[in-house]
mmCIF file of C-alpha atoms in Angstrom:
data_model
loop_
_atom_site.group_PDB
_atom_site.id
_atom_site.type_symbol
_atom_site.label_atom_id
_atom_site.label_comp_id
_atom_site.label_asym_id
_atom_site.label_seq_id
_atom_site.Cartn_x
_atom_site.Cartn_y
_atom_site.Cartn_z
ATOM 1 C CA MET A 461 0.000 0.000 0.000
ATOM 2 C CA HIS A 462 1.430 3.324 -1.022
ATOM 3 C CA TYR A 463 0.441 6.642 0.358
ATOM 4 C CA GLY A 464 2.948 8.931 -1.203
ATOM 5 C CA GLY A 465 1.352 9.256 -4.608
ATOM 6 C CA ALA A 466 3.933 7.135 -6.389
ATOM 7 C CA GLY A 467 1.452 6.645 -9.199
ATOM 8 C CA ALA A 468 1.419 10.314 -10.067
ATOM 9 C CA PRO A 469 2.741 11.314 -13.497
ATOM 10 C CA LEU A 470 6.485 11.703 -13.609
ATOM 11 C CA TRP A 471 6.173 15.317 -14.586
ATOM 12 C CA PRO A 472 3.417 17.765 -13.862
ATOM 13 C CA ALA A 473 1.508 17.981 -17.133
ATOM 14 C CA SER A 474 2.663 20.975 -19.077
ATOM 15 C CA GLY A 475 2.285 20.329 -22.773
ATOM 16 C CA SER A 476 5.360 20.122 -24.917
ATOM 17 C CA GLY A 477 7.922 17.475 -24.124
ATOM 18 C CA VAL A 478 5.510 15.534 -21.970
ATOM 19 C CA ASN A 479 4.141 12.295 -23.275
ATOM 20 C CA ASP A 480 1.179 10.324 -22.030
ATOM 21 C CA GLU A 481 2.464 7.592 -19.770
ATOM 22 C CA GLY A 482 4.544 9.807 -17.601
ATOM 23 C CA MET A 483 7.756 8.803 -19.388
ATOM 24 C CA VAL A 484 8.663 12.409 -19.585
ATOM 25 C CA ALA A 485 12.144 13.785 -19.883
ATOM 26 C CA PRO A 486 13.365 10.203 -19.779
ATOM 27 C CA MET A 487 15.400 9.470 -16.681
ATOM 28 C CA SER A 488 14.929 12.923 -15.320
ATOM 29 C CA VAL A 489 17.354 13.327 -12.458
ATOM 30 C CA MET A 490 15.090 15.407 -10.259
ATOM 31 C CA LYS A 491 12.132 13.089 -10.651
ATOM 32 C CA ARG A 492 14.166 9.990 -9.976
ATOM 33 C CA VAL A 493 15.658 11.447 -6.837
ATOM 34 C CA SER A 494 12.212 12.418 -5.617
ATOM 35 C CA LEU A 495 10.881 8.907 -6.329
ATOM 36 C CA ILE A 496 13.680 7.409 -4.284
ATOM 37 C CA PHE A 497 12.803 9.658 -1.362
ATOM 38 C CA LYS A 498 9.141 8.728 -1.757
ATOM 39 C CA SER A 499 9.861 5.043 -1.700
ATOM 40 C CA LYS A 500 11.711 5.521 1.593
ATOM 41 C CA ALA A 501 8.671 7.239 3.014
ATOM 42 C CA ASN A 502 6.427 4.456 1.748
ATOM 43 C CA LYS A 503 8.562 1.837 3.442
ATOM 44 C CA ALA A 504 8.078 3.678 6.728
ATOM 45 C CA LEU A 505 4.346 3.790 6.096
ATOM 46 C CA ASP A 506 4.125 0.105 5.191
ATOM 47 C CA ARG A 507 5.826 -0.948 8.379
ATOM 48 C CA MET A 508 2.836 -0.472 10.651
ATOM 49 C CA GLU A 509 -0.534 -2.205 10.619
ATOM 50 C CA ASP A 510 -2.420 0.715 12.039
ATOM 51 C CA PRO A 511 -1.306 3.828 10.160
ATOM 52 C CA ARG A 512 -1.718 5.803 13.352
ATOM 53 C CA GLU A 513 1.165 3.861 14.848
ATOM 54 C CA THR A 514 3.224 5.155 11.955
ATOM 55 C CA LEU A 515 2.723 8.635 13.320
ATOM 56 C CA ASP A 516 4.302 7.824 16.662
ATOM 57 C CA TYR A 517 7.073 5.826 15.080
ATOM 58 C CA SER A 518 7.860 8.606 12.641
ATOM 59 C CA TYR A 519 7.767 11.178 15.422
ATOM 60 C CA GLN A 520 10.337 9.219 17.425
ATOM 61 C CA ARG A 521 12.601 9.100 14.390
ATOM 62 C CA GLN A 522 12.172 12.821 13.931
ATOM 63 C CA LEU A 523 13.272 13.538 17.475
ATOM 64 C CA GLU A 524 16.292 11.311 16.999
ATOM 65 C CA MET A 525 17.137 13.099 13.792
ATOM 66 C CA LEU A 526 16.856 16.477 15.496
ATOM 67 C CA THR A 527 19.359 15.358 18.112
ATOM 68 C CA GLN A 528 21.646 14.101 15.380
ATOM 69 C CA VAL A 529 21.509 17.365 13.449
ATOM 70 C CA ARG A 530 22.238 19.422 16.533
ATOM 71 C CA ARG A 531 25.201 17.226 17.296
ATOM 72 C CA GLY A 532 26.318 17.705 13.702
ATOM 73 C CA VAL A 533 26.153 21.482 14.073
ATOM 74 C CA ALA A 534 28.204 21.279 17.287
ATOM 75 C CA ASP A 535 30.820 19.066 15.610
ATOM 76 C CA VAL A 536 31.244 21.464 12.736
ATOM 77 C CA ALA A 537 31.548 24.389 15.173
ATOM 78 C CA THR A 538 34.249 22.532 17.113
ATOM 79 C CA SER A 539 36.187 21.897 13.919
ATOM 80 C CA ARG A 540 35.855 25.507 12.934
ATOM 81 C CA LYS A 541 37.188 26.708 16.287
ATOM 82 C CA ARG A 542 40.128 24.377 16.047
ATOM 83 C CA LEU A 543 40.990 25.800 12.655
ATOM 84 C CA GLU A 544 40.744 29.263 14.144
ATOM 85 C CA LEU A 545 43.338 28.378 16.784
ATOM 86 C CA GLN A 546 45.665 26.942 14.183
ATOM 87 C CA MET A 547 45.333 29.994 12.011
ATOM 88 C CA ASN A 548 46.248 32.180 14.988
ATOM 89 C CA THR A 549 49.286 30.043 15.722
ATOM 90 C CA LEU A 550 50.449 30.255 12.116
ATOM 91 C CA GLN A 551 49.995 34.008 12.139
ATOM 92 C CA GLN A 552 52.038 34.327 15.329
ATOM 93 C CA GLN A 553 54.727 32.197 13.751
ATOM 94 C CA GLN A 554 54.746 34.488 10.732
ATOM 95 C CA THR A 555 55.120 37.549 12.908
ATOM 96 C CA LYS A 556 57.999 35.900 14.680
ATOM 97 C CA LEU A 557 59.718 35.039 11.388
ATOM 98 C CA GLU A 558 59.296 38.581 10.203
ATOM 99 C CA GLY A 559 60.905 39.806 13.409
ATOM 100 C CA GLN A 560 63.775 37.407 12.802
ATOM 101 C CA ALA A 561 64.126 38.635 9.232
ATOM 102 C CA LYS A 562 64.362 42.205 10.461
ATOM 103 C CA LYS A 563 66.930 41.297 13.025
ATOM 104 C CA ALA A 564 68.941 39.339 10.488
ATOM 105 C CA LEU A 565 68.935 42.279 8.107
ATOM 106 C CA GLY A 566 69.979 44.501 10.969
ATOM 107 C CA ALA A 567 72.941 42.227 11.512
ATOM 108 C CA GLY A 568 73.792 42.359 7.841
ATOM 109 C CA ARG A 569 72.750 38.747 7.268
ATOM 110 C CA GLU A 570 70.594 38.996 4.181
ATOM 111 C CA ASP A 571 70.875 35.228 3.660
ATOM 112 C CA LEU A 572 69.276 34.552 7.020
ATOM 113 C CA ALA A 573 66.639 37.183 6.412
ATOM 114 C CA ARG A 574 65.823 35.564 3.082
ATOM 115 C CA GLU A 575 65.525 32.188 4.779
ATOM 116 C CA ALA A 576 63.161 33.586 7.402
ATOM 117 C CA LEU A 577 61.000 35.223 4.748
ATOM 118 C CA THR A 578 60.967 32.035 2.691
ATOM 119 C CA ARG A 579 59.617 30.153 5.681
ATOM 120 C CA LYS A 580 57.139 32.895 6.304
ATOM 121 C CA SER A 581 55.857 32.586 2.782
ATOM 122 C CA SER A 582 55.536 28.798 3.100
ATOM 123 C CA LEU A 583 53.429 29.353 6.180
ATOM 124 C CA GLN A 584 51.337 31.741 4.129
ATOM 125 C CA THR A 585 50.464 28.901 1.748
ATOM 126 C CA GLN A 586 49.305 26.818 4.693
ATOM 127 C CA LEU A 587 47.397 29.730 6.111
ATOM 128 C CA VAL A 588 45.532 30.325 2.860
ATOM 129 C CA ASP A 589 44.662 26.633 2.762
ATOM 130 C CA LEU A 590 43.318 26.789 6.316
ATOM 131 C CA GLN A 591 41.341 29.921 5.495
ATOM 132 C CA THR A 592 39.671 28.163 2.583
ATOM 133 C CA GLN A 593 38.750 25.248 4.826
ATOM 134 C CA TYR A 594 37.529 27.652 7.446
ATOM 135 C CA GLN A 595 35.173 29.394 5.057
ATOM 136 C CA SER A 596 33.843 26.114 3.810
ATOM 137 C CA LEU A 597 33.172 24.945 7.378
ATOM 138 C CA GLN A 598 31.499 28.226 8.170
ATOM 139 C CA ALA A 599 29.167 27.765 5.200
ATOM 140 C CA ASP A 600 28.415 24.195 6.305
ATOM 141 C CA GLU A 601 27.662 25.373 9.792
ATOM 142 C CA GLU A 602 25.207 27.964 8.521
ATOM 143 C CA LYS A 603 23.486 25.471 6.254
ATOM 144 C CA LEU A 604 23.211 22.832 8.962
ATOM 145 C CA THR A 605 21.913 25.363 11.461
ATOM 146 C CA ALA A 606 19.238 26.414 8.982
ATOM 147 C CA ALA A 607 18.418 22.751 8.284
ATOM 148 C CA SER A 608 18.124 22.088 11.987
ATOM 149 C CA GLN A 609 15.702 24.996 12.378
ATOM 150 C CA ARG A 610 13.639 23.843 9.403
ATOM 151 C CA LEU A 611 13.428 20.343 10.777
ATOM 152 C CA GLN A 612 12.469 21.665 14.186
ATOM 153 C CA SER A 613 9.580 23.661 12.670
ATOM 154 C CA LYS A 614 8.405 20.648 10.727
ATOM 155 C CA VAL A 615 8.633 18.345 13.718
ATOM 156 C CA GLU A 616 6.491 20.739 15.733
ATOM 157 C CA ALA A 617 3.947 20.987 12.908
ATOM 158 C CA PHE A 618 3.976 17.216 12.603
ATOM 159 C CA ARG A 619 3.347 16.731 16.302
ATOM 160 C CA THR A 620 0.274 18.972 16.179
ATOM 161 C CA GLN A 621 -1.045 17.221 13.107
ATOM 162 C CA LYS A 622 -0.354 13.825 14.620
ATOM 163 C CA GLU A 623 -2.462 14.577 17.675
ATOM 164 C CA THR A 624 -5.271 15.944 15.526
ATOM 165 C CA ILE A 625 -5.273 12.909 13.274
ATOM 166 C CA LYS A 626 -5.223 10.477 16.175
ATOM 167 C CA ALA A 627 -8.063 12.265 17.933
ATOM 168 C CA THR A 628 -10.263 12.812 14.902
ATOM 169 C CA TYR A 629 -9.940 9.975 12.463
ATOM 170 C CA THR A 630 -10.393 6.231 12.377
ATOM 171 C CA ALA A 631 -7.540 4.163 11.058
ATOM 172 C CA ALA A 632 -9.106 3.981 7.607
ATOM 173 C CA GLU A 633 -9.830 7.683 7.434
ATOM 174 C CA ALA A 634 -6.426 8.629 8.715
ATOM 175 C CA GLN A 635 -4.487 6.913 5.941
ATOM 176 C CA SER A 636 -4.333 9.597 3.313
ATOM 177 C CA ARG A 637 -3.628 12.392 5.789
ATOM 178 C CA ILE A 638 -0.907 10.381 7.424
ATOM 179 C CA GLY A 639 0.578 9.566 4.056
ATOM 180 C CA GLU A 640 0.968 13.210 3.172
ATOM 181 C CA ALA A 641 2.427 14.307 6.499
ATOM 182 C CA VAL A 642 4.806 11.369 6.772
ATOM 183 C CA SER A 643 6.014 11.717 3.175
ATOM 184 C CA GLY A 644 6.678 15.390 3.681
ATOM 185 C CA ILE A 645 8.646 15.015 6.838
ATOM 186 C CA SER A 646 10.448 11.864 5.843
ATOM 187 C CA GLU A 647 11.708 13.701 2.774
ATOM 188 C CA GLU A 648 13.019 16.434 5.073
ATOM 189 C CA MET A 649 14.650 13.848 7.307
ATOM 190 C CA GLY A 650 16.286 12.140 4.365
ATOM 191 C CA ASP A 651 17.650 15.483 3.223
ATOM 192 C CA VAL A 652 18.868 16.529 6.664
ATOM 193 C CA GLY A 653 20.301 13.068 7.299
ATOM 194 C CA MET A 654 22.398 13.340 4.147
ATOM 195 C CA ALA A 655 23.524 16.849 5.058
ATOM 196 C CA VAL A 656 24.648 15.712 8.498
ATOM 197 C CA GLN A 657 26.473 12.773 6.986
ATOM 198 C CA ARG A 658 28.274 15.017 4.515
ATOM 199 C CA ALA A 659 29.243 17.444 7.253
ATOM 200 C CA GLN A 660 30.512 14.615 9.434
ATOM 201 C CA ASP A 661 32.602 13.126 6.640
ATOM 202 C CA LYS A 662 34.081 16.510 5.947
ATOM 203 C CA THR A 663 34.839 17.369 9.575
ATOM 204 C CA ALA A 664 36.411 13.941 10.046
ATOM 205 C CA GLN A 665 38.763 14.677 7.139
ATOM 206 C CA MET A 666 39.545 18.113 8.478
ATOM 207 C CA GLN A 667 40.129 16.792 11.985
ATOM 208 C CA ALA A 668 42.666 14.374 10.600
ATOM 209 C CA ARG A 669 44.495 17.145 8.755
ATOM 210 C CA ALA A 670 44.223 19.476 11.727
ATOM 211 C CA GLY A 671 45.645 16.753 13.964
ATOM 212 C CA ALA A 672 48.609 16.369 11.638
ATOM 213 C CA ILE A 673 49.269 20.118 11.685
ATOM 214 C CA ASP A 674 48.919 20.230 15.482
ATOM 215 C CA GLU A 675 51.500 17.481 15.817
ATOM 216 C CA LEU A 676 53.894 19.262 13.502
ATOM 217 C CA MET A 677 53.466 22.469 15.450
ATOM 218 C CA ALA A 678 53.971 20.744 18.779
ATOM 219 C CA SER A 679 57.168 19.084 17.640
ATOM 220 C CA GLY A 680 58.477 22.288 16.095
ATOM 221 C CA ALA A 681 58.935 20.327 12.897
ATOM 222 C CA LEU A 682 56.694 22.628 10.929
ATOM 223 C CA GLN A 683 59.304 25.362 10.846
ATOM 224 C CA ASP A 684 62.226 23.004 10.357
ATOM 225 C CA ALA A 685 60.502 20.949 7.712
ATOM 226 C CA ILE A 686 60.160 24.027 5.578
ATOM 227 C CA GLY A 687 63.733 25.193 5.742
ATOM 228 C CA PRO A 688 66.922 23.152 5.588
ATOM 229 C CA PRO A 689 67.074 20.818 8.584
ATOM 230 C CA ARG A 690 68.561 22.306 11.746
ATOM 231 C CA ASP A 691 69.751 25.412 9.965
ATOM 232 C CA ASP A 692 67.847 27.341 12.495
ATOM 233 C CA ILE A 693 67.473 31.042 12.026
ATOM 234 C CA GLN A 694 67.089 31.841 15.676
ATOM 235 C CA ALA A 695 70.158 29.834 16.608
ATOM 236 C CA GLU A 696 72.256 31.742 14.122
ATOM 237 C CA LEU A 697 70.812 35.017 15.193
ATOM 238 C CA ASP A 698 71.637 34.161 18.765
ATOM 239 C CA GLN A 699 75.201 33.411 17.791
ATOM 240 C CA ILE A 700 75.530 36.691 15.993
ATOM 241 C CA GLY A 701 73.871 38.312 18.941
ATOM 242 C CA GLY A 702 76.707 37.182 21.170
ATOM 243 C CA GLY A 703 79.116 39.430 19.336
ATOM 244 C CA HIS A 704 76.998 42.383 18.353
ATOM 245 C CA ASP A 705 74.453 42.795 21.058
ATOM 246 C CA VAL A 706 76.497 45.259 23.013
ATOM 247 C CA ASP A 707 77.106 47.378 19.931
ATOM 248 C CA MET A 708 73.454 47.283 19.016
ATOM 249 C CA GLU A 709 72.347 48.071 22.499
ATOM 250 C CA LEU A 710 74.726 50.992 22.482
ATOM 251 C CA ALA A 711 73.311 52.170 19.181
ATOM 252 C CA ARG A 712 69.815 51.920 20.541
ATOM 253 C CA LEU A 713 70.719 53.951 23.579
ATOM 254 C CA LYS A 714 72.415 56.555 21.398
ATOM 255 C CA GLY A 715 69.290 56.691 19.300
ATOM 256 C CA GLU A 716 67.181 57.282 22.357
ATOM 257 C CA LEU A 717 69.405 60.075 23.522
ATOM 258 C CA SER A 718 69.199 61.831 20.181
ATOM 259 C CA PRO A 719 65.958 60.663 18.561
ATOM 260 C CA GLY A 720 66.349 62.828 15.479
ATOM 261 C CA GLU A 721 69.428 60.953 14.391
ATOM 262 C CA ALA A 722 68.015 57.475 14.263
ATOM 263 C CA PRO A 723 67.286 56.886 10.574
ATOM 264 C CA ARG A 724 64.883 54.093 9.757
ATOM 265 C CA GLU A 725 67.180 52.189 7.532
ATOM 266 C CA ILE A 726 67.546 48.473 7.128
ATOM 267 C CA GLY A 727 69.771 46.309 5.058
ATOM 268 C CA SER A 728 72.522 48.879 4.655
ATOM 269 C CA GLY A 729 74.976 46.354 6.032
ATOM 270 C CA GLY A 730 76.990 49.195 7.471
ATOM 271 C CA GLY A 731 77.782 49.989 11.068
ATOM 272 C CA ALA A 732 75.639 49.401 14.069
ATOM 273 C CA GLU A 733 74.008 52.813 14.182
ATOM 274 C CA GLY A 734 70.342 53.336 13.576
ATOM 275 C CA ARG A 735 69.096 49.903 14.466
ATOM 276 C CA THR A 736 66.569 51.067 16.949
ATOM 277 C CA GLU A 737 63.725 49.296 15.289
ATOM 278 C CA SER A 738 65.215 45.927 14.518
ATOM 279 C CA GLN A 739 66.735 45.725 17.919
ATOM 280 C CA SER A 740 63.458 46.155 19.684
ATOM 281 C CA ALA A 741 61.647 43.813 17.307
ATOM 282 C CA ALA A 742 63.773 40.840 18.201
ATOM 283 C CA ARG A 743 65.412 40.950 21.546
ATOM 284 C CA PRO A 744 68.592 38.963 21.902
ATOM 285 C CA GLY A 745 68.798 35.885 23.982
ATOM 286 C CA ARG A 746 67.388 32.451 23.643
ATOM 287 C CA SER A 747 63.775 32.008 22.937
ATOM 288 C CA ALA A 748 62.194 29.291 24.976
ATOM 289 C CA ASP A 749 60.581 27.447 22.094
ATOM 290 C CA GLN A 750 63.590 27.233 19.851
ATOM 291 C CA PRO A 751 66.013 24.385 20.278
ATOM 292 C CA GLN A 752 69.532 25.692 20.391
ATOM 293 C CA ALA A 753 70.931 23.862 17.436
ATOM 294 C CA GLY A 754 74.103 25.879 17.474
ATOM 295 C CA ASP A 755 75.164 24.607 20.849
ATOM 296 C CA GLY A 756 76.257 21.168 19.732
ATOM 297 C CA SER A 757 78.016 22.056 16.523
ATOM 298 C CA MET B 1395 4.824 22.683 -7.843
ATOM 299 C CA ILE B 1396 7.197 22.134 -4.964
ATOM 300 C CA VAL B 1397 10.854 21.583 -5.744
ATOM 301 C CA ARG B 1398 13.456 20.689 -3.152
ATOM 302 C CA ILE B 1399 17.126 21.535 -3.446
ATOM 303 C CA LEU B 1400 18.836 19.089 -1.132
ATOM 304 C CA GLY B 1401 20.578 20.863 1.713
ATOM 305 C CA GLU B 1402 18.629 24.072 1.073
ATOM 306 C CA GLY B 1403 14.985 23.266 1.487
ATOM 307 C CA GLN B 1404 11.801 23.439 -0.545
ATOM 308 C CA PHE B 1405 10.706 26.044 -3.065
ATOM 309 C CA GLU B 1406 7.331 26.742 -4.598
ATOM 310 C CA VAL B 1407 7.897 27.120 -8.322
ATOM 311 C CA ASP B 1408 5.256 28.242 -10.779
ATOM 312 C CA ASP B 1409 4.102 25.440 -13.099
ATOM 313 C CA ALA B 1410 4.849 27.737 -16.030
ATOM 314 C CA ALA B 1411 8.537 27.045 -15.398
ATOM 315 C CA THR B 1412 8.089 23.312 -15.935
ATOM 316 C CA ASP B 1413 9.288 23.282 -19.535
ATOM 317 C CA GLU B 1414 12.370 25.272 -18.749
ATOM 318 C CA LEU B 1415 13.260 23.069 -15.781
ATOM 319 C CA ASN B 1416 12.553 20.047 -17.938
ATOM 320 C CA ILE B 1417 15.165 21.087 -20.464
ATOM 321 C CA LEU B 1418 17.732 21.916 -17.787
ATOM 322 C CA ASP B 1419 17.060 18.609 -16.083
ATOM 323 C CA ALA B 1420 17.495 16.749 -19.374
ATOM 324 C CA ASN B 1421 20.873 18.454 -19.811
ATOM 325 C CA LEU B 1422 21.847 17.319 -16.340
ATOM 326 C CA GLU B 1423 20.806 13.764 -17.100
ATOM 327 C CA ALA B 1424 22.698 13.793 -20.390
ATOM 328 C CA ALA B 1425 25.834 15.034 -18.613
ATOM 329 C CA VAL B 1426 25.573 12.268 -16.007
ATOM 330 C CA ASN B 1427 25.070 9.636 -18.676
ATOM 331 C CA ALA B 1428 27.962 10.955 -20.730
ATOM 332 C CA GLY B 1429 30.186 11.179 -17.660
ATOM 333 C CA ASP B 1430 30.963 14.743 -18.657
ATOM 334 C CA GLU B 1431 32.077 16.404 -15.437
ATOM 335 C CA LYS B 1432 32.251 19.908 -16.862
ATOM 336 C CA ALA B 1433 28.813 19.774 -18.448
ATOM 337 C CA PHE B 1434 27.471 18.173 -15.276
ATOM 338 C CA ARG B 1435 28.835 20.952 -13.081
ATOM 339 C CA SER B 1436 27.371 23.740 -15.178
ATOM 340 C CA ALA B 1437 24.033 21.926 -15.636
ATOM 341 C CA LEU B 1438 23.644 21.299 -11.908
ATOM 342 C CA GLU B 1439 24.657 24.787 -10.891
ATOM 343 C CA GLY B 1440 22.446 26.280 -13.588
ATOM 344 C CA LEU B 1441 19.465 24.285 -12.394
ATOM 345 C CA VAL B 1442 20.077 25.099 -8.741
ATOM 346 C CA SER B 1443 20.395 28.817 -9.391
ATOM 347 C CA ARG B 1444 17.336 28.809 -11.680
ATOM 348 C CA ILE B 1445 15.184 27.220 -8.983
ATOM 349 C CA ARG B 1446 16.493 29.653 -6.388
ATOM 350 C CA THR B 1447 15.558 32.522 -8.691
ATOM 351 C CA LEU B 1448 12.178 31.213 -9.846
ATOM 352 C CA GLY B 1449 11.076 29.727 -6.556
ATOM 353 C CA THR B 1450 9.770 31.083 -3.304
ATOM 354 C CA PRO B 1451 10.981 29.280 -0.180
ATOM 355 C CA LEU B 1452 8.237 27.167 1.335
ATOM 356 C CA ALA B 1453 7.265 27.869 4.944
ATOM 357 C CA ALA B 1454 9.568 25.996 7.325
ATOM 358 C CA ASP B 1455 6.674 24.159 8.967
ATOM 359 C CA ALA B 1456 5.169 22.920 5.680
ATOM 360 C CA LEU B 1457 4.799 19.143 5.587
ATOM 361 C CA GLU B 1458 4.191 18.667 1.886
ATOM 362 C CA PRO B 1459 6.363 16.317 -0.144
ATOM 363 C CA SER B 1460 8.162 17.733 -3.189
ATOM 364 C CA ALA B 1461 7.316 16.903 -6.782
ATOM 365 C CA LEU B 1462 10.962 17.222 -7.775
ATOM 366 C CA ILE B 1463 14.185 16.922 -5.823
ATOM 367 C CA LEU B 1464 17.451 18.376 -7.006
ATOM 368 C CA PRO B 1465 20.839 17.258 -5.647
ATOM 369 C CA TYR B 1466 22.749 19.804 -3.587
ATOM 370 C CA ALA B 1467 24.777 22.332 -5.548
ATOM 371 C CA GLU B 1468 28.213 20.911 -4.622
ATOM 372 C CA ALA B 1469 27.242 17.313 -5.405
ATOM 373 C CA THR B 1470 29.743 15.474 -7.566
ATOM 374 C CA MET B 1471 28.690 13.280 -10.427
ATOM 375 C CA ASP B 1472 29.442 10.251 -8.262
ATOM 376 C CA ASP B 1473 27.208 11.623 -5.509
ATOM 377 C CA VAL B 1474 24.372 11.965 -7.981
ATOM 378 C CA ARG B 1475 24.926 8.505 -9.405
ATOM 379 C CA ALA B 1476 24.935 7.028 -5.911
ATOM 380 C CA MET B 1477 21.728 8.894 -5.161
ATOM 381 C CA LEU B 1478 20.044 7.604 -8.304
ATOM 382 C CA ASN B 1479 21.138 4.051 -7.571
ATOM 383 C CA ASP B 1480 19.983 4.468 -4.011
ATOM 384 C CA ASP B 1481 23.313 3.273 -2.618
ATOM 385 C CA GLY B 1482 22.198 3.820 0.954
ATOM 386 C CA LEU B 1483 23.111 7.479 0.615
ATOM 387 C CA ILE B 1484 19.635 8.554 1.574
ATOM 388 C CA PRO B 1485 18.817 7.540 5.135
ATOM 389 C CA GLY B 1486 15.495 5.937 5.844
#
């Protein structure tokens, strides 16, 4: 017994291009997809002897689906926040590399500065990739949230209709009304169910990638993997720092005493004067998160 | 008639648009059958945007089934094939 109107013509009659037996637009994609959804609804309707039981059964499934969608929305939001954190970390790393580049230039080490900027630009590629993922997750989150609200409205409407039907109609009378309501909402559930599944597959993929990036960041390998192994910019800068820090500090102090004479010049490779800016951007000494590769060699 | 775009919801579309949608749908079907990814992409996106333009979103609490259901805009050709073969993609 089918309630969903599976016998209806394949296309709404409209004249040209429509033939008699419903074999319109042969293999129409949209019609076929809708028939598949309808057959799912019909299976749900066929399951129960008394169609009114179908109402309660369907309602239970609807509540389950609502829970599932809300969980889906929360999962996507979690993924999105994780990406946000990673993007912040990458940005901080970029700022740090830029500071190192400045300091290297200040010390006349254009090679080191180039290396730092090269790493910075590699991080930029990663950052752009993360931003793309972020936007896509944001769009998914919006869509799922909207889907969850739609389903919620329909579930409420269904509940009202369910009570009316149960109170007013006999089993025989109820059939056609139940068929319509159940087909409508089961189509929505099929749609939402697919959307949640898609979002979950996608977040699972992103979680895996995010996990890999987190591990790389934690091990410090992300920076090293990009540049030559163990040729660490900070280590070299620290070494240089050992010799020149006093000079630079002196220059900075001189600059402070006579502010007008501190030109903003980098990369001149000349003496130690005028380095006010680069000096303050990257203070000498060992940064806590950088292994001191220079020590052993 | 009511048309659903998967992932977006239902739209009420004037029956006068049937012929136009019919042609667009036939293009989509042809692209799927030919395995032509490029034609598929443009046919699907064209159809989705046409329904968005022509249609009026149905009230959220409406319980009516749709006459036509269109795959979501980002669906790949494989997604659509799986849907048409009912490979368990649609829950229920």
